[in-house]
Coordinates of C-alpha atoms in Angstrom, one line a residue:
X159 CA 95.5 94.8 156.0
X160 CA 96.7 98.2 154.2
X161 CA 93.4 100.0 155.8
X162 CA 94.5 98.6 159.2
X163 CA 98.6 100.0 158.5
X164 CA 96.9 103.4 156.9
X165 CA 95.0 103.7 160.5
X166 CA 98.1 102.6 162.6
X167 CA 100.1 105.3 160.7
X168 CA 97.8 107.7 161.3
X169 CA 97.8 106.9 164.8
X170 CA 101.2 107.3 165.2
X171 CA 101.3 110.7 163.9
X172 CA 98.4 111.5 165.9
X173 CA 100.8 111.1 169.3
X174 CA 102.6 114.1 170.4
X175 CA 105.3 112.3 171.8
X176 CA 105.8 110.9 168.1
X177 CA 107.3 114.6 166.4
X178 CA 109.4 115.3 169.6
X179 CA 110.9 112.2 169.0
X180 CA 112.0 112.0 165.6
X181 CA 112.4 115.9 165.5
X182 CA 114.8 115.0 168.3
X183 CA 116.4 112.1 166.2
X184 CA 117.1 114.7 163.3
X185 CA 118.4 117.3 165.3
X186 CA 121.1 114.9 166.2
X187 CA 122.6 115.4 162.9
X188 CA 123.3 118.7 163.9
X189 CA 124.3 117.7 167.3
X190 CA 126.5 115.4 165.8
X191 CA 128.5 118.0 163.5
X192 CA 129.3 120.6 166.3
X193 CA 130.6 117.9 168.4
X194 CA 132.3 117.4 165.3
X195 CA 133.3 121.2 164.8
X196 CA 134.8 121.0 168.4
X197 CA 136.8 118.3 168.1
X198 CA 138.4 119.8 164.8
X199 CA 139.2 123.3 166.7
X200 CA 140.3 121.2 169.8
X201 CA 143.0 118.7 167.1
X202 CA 144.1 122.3 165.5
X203 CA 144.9 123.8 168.7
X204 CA 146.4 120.5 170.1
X205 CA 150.3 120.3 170.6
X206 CA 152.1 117.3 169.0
X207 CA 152.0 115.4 172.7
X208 CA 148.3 115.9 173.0
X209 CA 147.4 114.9 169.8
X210 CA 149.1 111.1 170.3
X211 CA 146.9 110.9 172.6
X212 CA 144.0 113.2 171.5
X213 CA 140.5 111.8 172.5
X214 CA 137.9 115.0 172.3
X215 CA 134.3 114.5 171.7
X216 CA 135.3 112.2 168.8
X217 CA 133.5 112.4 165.0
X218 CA 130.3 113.4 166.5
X219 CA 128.7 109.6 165.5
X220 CA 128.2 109.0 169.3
X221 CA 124.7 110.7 169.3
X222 CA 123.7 107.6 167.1
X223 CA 123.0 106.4 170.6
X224 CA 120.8 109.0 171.3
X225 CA 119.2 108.4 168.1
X226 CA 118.6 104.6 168.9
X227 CA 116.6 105.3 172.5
X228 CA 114.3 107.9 170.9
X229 CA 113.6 104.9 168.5
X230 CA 113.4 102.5 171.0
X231 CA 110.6 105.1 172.7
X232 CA 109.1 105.5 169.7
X233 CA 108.6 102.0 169.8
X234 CA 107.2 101.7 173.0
X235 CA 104.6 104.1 172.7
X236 CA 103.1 102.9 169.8
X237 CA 101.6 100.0 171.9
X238 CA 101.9 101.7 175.0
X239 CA 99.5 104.8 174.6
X240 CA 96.8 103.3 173.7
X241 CA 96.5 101.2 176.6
X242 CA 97.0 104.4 179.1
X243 CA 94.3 106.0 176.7
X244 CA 91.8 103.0 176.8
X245 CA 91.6 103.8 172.7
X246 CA 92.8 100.2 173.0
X247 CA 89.2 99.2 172.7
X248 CA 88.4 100.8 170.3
X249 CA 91.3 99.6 168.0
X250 CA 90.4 96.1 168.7
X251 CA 86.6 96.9 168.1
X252 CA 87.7 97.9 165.0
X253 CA 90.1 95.1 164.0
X254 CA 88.6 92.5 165.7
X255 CA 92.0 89.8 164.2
X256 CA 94.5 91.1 167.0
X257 CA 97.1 89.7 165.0
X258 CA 96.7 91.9 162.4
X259 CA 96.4 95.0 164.7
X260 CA 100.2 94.2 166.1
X261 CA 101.4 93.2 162.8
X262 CA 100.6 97.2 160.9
X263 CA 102.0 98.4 164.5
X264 CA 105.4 96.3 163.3
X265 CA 105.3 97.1 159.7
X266 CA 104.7 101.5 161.0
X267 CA 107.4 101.1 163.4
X268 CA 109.7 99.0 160.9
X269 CA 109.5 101.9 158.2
X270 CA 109.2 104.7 160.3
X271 CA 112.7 103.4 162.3
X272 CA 114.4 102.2 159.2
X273 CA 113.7 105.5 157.4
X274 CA 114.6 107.6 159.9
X275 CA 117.4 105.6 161.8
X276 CA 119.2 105.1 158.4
X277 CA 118.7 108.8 156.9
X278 CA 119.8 110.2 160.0
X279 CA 123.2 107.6 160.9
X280 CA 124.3 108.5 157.1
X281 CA 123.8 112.5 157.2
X282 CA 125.4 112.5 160.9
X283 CA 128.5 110.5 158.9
X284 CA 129.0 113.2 156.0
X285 CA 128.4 115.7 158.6
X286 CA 131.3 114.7 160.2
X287 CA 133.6 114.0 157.2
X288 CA 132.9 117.1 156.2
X289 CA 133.6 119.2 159.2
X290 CA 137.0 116.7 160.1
X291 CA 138.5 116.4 156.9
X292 CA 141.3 114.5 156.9
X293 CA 141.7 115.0 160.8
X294 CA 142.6 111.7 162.8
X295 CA 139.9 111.7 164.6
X296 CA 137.8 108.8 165.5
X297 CA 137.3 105.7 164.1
X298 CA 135.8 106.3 161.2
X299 CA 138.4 107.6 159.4
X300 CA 136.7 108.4 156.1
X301 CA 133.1 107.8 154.3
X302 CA 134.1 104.5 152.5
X303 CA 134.9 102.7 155.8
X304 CA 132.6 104.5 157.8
X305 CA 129.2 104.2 155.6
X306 CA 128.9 100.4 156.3
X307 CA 129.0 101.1 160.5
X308 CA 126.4 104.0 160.3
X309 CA 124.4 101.5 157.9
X310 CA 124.3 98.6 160.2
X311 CA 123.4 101.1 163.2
X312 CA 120.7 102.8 161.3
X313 CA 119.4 98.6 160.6
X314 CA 120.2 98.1 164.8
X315 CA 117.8 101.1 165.8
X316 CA 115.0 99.4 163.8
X317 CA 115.5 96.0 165.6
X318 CA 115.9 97.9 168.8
X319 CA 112.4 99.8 168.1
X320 CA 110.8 96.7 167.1
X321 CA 112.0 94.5 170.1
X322 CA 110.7 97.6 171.7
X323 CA 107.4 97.3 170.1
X324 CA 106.8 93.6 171.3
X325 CA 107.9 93.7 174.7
X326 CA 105.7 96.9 175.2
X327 CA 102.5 94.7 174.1
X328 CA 103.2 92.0 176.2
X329 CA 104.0 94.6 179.4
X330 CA 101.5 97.1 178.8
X331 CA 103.4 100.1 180.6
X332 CA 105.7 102.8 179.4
X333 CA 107.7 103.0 182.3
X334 CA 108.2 98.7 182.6
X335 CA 109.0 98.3 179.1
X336 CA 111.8 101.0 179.5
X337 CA 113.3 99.4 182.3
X338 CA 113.4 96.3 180.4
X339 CA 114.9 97.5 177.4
X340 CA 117.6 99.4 179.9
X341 CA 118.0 96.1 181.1
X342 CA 118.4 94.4 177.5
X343 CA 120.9 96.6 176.4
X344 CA 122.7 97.9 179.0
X345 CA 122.7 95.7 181.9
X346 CA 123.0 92.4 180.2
X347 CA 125.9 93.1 178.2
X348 CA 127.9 94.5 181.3
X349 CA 126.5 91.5 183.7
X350 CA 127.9 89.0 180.9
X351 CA 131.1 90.3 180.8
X352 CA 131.4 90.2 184.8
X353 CA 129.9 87.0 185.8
X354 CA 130.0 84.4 182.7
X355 CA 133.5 82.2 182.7
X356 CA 135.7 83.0 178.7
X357 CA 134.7 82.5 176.2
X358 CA 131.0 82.5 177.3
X359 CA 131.0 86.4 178.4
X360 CA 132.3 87.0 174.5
X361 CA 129.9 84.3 172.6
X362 CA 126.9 85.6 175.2
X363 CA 127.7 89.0 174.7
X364 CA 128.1 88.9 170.9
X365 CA 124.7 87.8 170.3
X366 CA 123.0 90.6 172.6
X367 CA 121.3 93.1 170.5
X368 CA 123.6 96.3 171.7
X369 CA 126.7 94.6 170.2
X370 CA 125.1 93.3 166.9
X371 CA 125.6 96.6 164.6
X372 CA 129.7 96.5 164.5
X373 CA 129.4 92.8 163.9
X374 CA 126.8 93.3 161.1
X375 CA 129.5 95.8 159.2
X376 CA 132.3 93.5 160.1
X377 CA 133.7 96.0 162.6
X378 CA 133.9 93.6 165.0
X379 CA 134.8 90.0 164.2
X380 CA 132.7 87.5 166.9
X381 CA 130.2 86.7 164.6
X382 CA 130.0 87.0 160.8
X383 CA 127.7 90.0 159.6
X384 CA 125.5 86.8 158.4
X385 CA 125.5 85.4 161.4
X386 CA 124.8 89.6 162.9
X387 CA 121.9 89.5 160.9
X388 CA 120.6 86.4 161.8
X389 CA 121.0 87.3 165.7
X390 CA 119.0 90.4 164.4
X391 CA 116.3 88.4 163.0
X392 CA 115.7 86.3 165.9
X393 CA 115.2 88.9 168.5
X394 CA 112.4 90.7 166.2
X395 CA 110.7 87.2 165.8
X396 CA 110.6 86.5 169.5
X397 CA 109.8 89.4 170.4
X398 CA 107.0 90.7 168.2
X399 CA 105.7 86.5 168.9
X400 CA 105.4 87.8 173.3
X401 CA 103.6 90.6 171.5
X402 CA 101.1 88.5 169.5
X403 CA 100.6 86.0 172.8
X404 CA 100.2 88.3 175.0
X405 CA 97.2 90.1 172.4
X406 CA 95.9 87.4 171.6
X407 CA 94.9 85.8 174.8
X408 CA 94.4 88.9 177.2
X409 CA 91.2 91.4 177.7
X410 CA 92.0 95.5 176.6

């Protein structure tokens, strides 16, 4: 198994699309401080009426966002580009156990994501500490509060790339496993809100992978972070399983 994850990693350094993305994930740190830097010079140049109500480009911890859909890509094209390559036969040639081909594929996207998600959600935080100060701007008012939100968003972006992961096996295409995912965390979130009867729109909603990261750090108080992490848990598992049917029963 740790010849099959050394040839997966490989793999995934071997796609271009692989040091755009987390070179673009980085960068966000930076991203993430000017925004910072602007709201500052925006709060010192405020009058006392527009700061009440002072909104700006907030503590710069938005592009975490960002941050998650370059994960989520990442992701996808770790099962996705070798089907549009044909290397897919290949890879199953040589690891004949499909099982264990998707499984290094999880544990490389799990460490990769977790790595990066969580290295890049804290430095974007002390970025923006440091450039606010003691500014009242955004919600994270100061490291101590804040370090358990960026946490728990640097642990969503490696569920997100992993429910990523197994839906891309089970599609097959770039383009159909980005829709989905748009689909997963945008539209379904928005849809149960607007059409499910209270408290249904809140309990469906809570469990929904977009909204699971404030819950996690106790941000938000629908579910425990227990019961966050759990939610977690269980859209990985059923996920990465439509991955492992779907390989294990269908031709390259």
């Amino acid at each position: 198994m740790i010849d099959v994850i050394a040839s997966e990693t490989i793999k995934a350094r071997s796609i271009r699309s692989t040091r755009t993305l987390l070179g673009f994930s980085a960068a966000a740190v930076l991203v993430g401080g000017l925004m910072a830097l602007i709201s500052a010079g925006a709060w010192d140049s405020a009058t006392p009426d527009e700061r009440s109500h002072f909104g700006g480009l907030g503590d710069g911890t938005s592009v975490l966002t960002v941050v998650r859909l370059c994960l989520m890509t990442f992701g996808i094209l770790t099962a996705t580009s070798e089907y549009s390559t044909g290397m897919i036969r290949t890879s199953l040639i040589a690891v004949p156990v499909r099982r264990r081909l998707l499984l290094a594929k999880v544990t490389v996207v799990a460490v990769t994501s977790l790595i990066t998600g969580e290295a890049v959600a804290v430095a974007t935080l002390f970025m923006s500490r440091l450039v606010i100060g003691d500014r009242p701007i955004g919600s994270l008012t100061s490291v101590g509060t804040g370090l358990p939100v960026v946490l728990a968003e640097g642990l969503l972006m490696t569920v997100v790339a992993l429910i990523a992961l197994g839906l891309a096996t089970m599609i097959r295409s770039t383009a159909g496993t980005l829709v989905t995912m748009a689909v997963v965390l945008f539209v379904l979130p928005m849809a149960s809100q607007m059409l499910l009867p209270a408290p249904w729109n809140d309990r469906i909603t809570a469990v929904l992978p977009s909204e699971l990261a404030g819950q996690l750090s106790g941000a938000e108080a629908q579910l425990s972070p227990l019961g966050a992490l759990i939610a977690m848990a269980v859209w990985v598992t059923a996920a990465t399983y439509a991955g492992l049917a779907a390989i294990g029963r269908r031709d390259a």
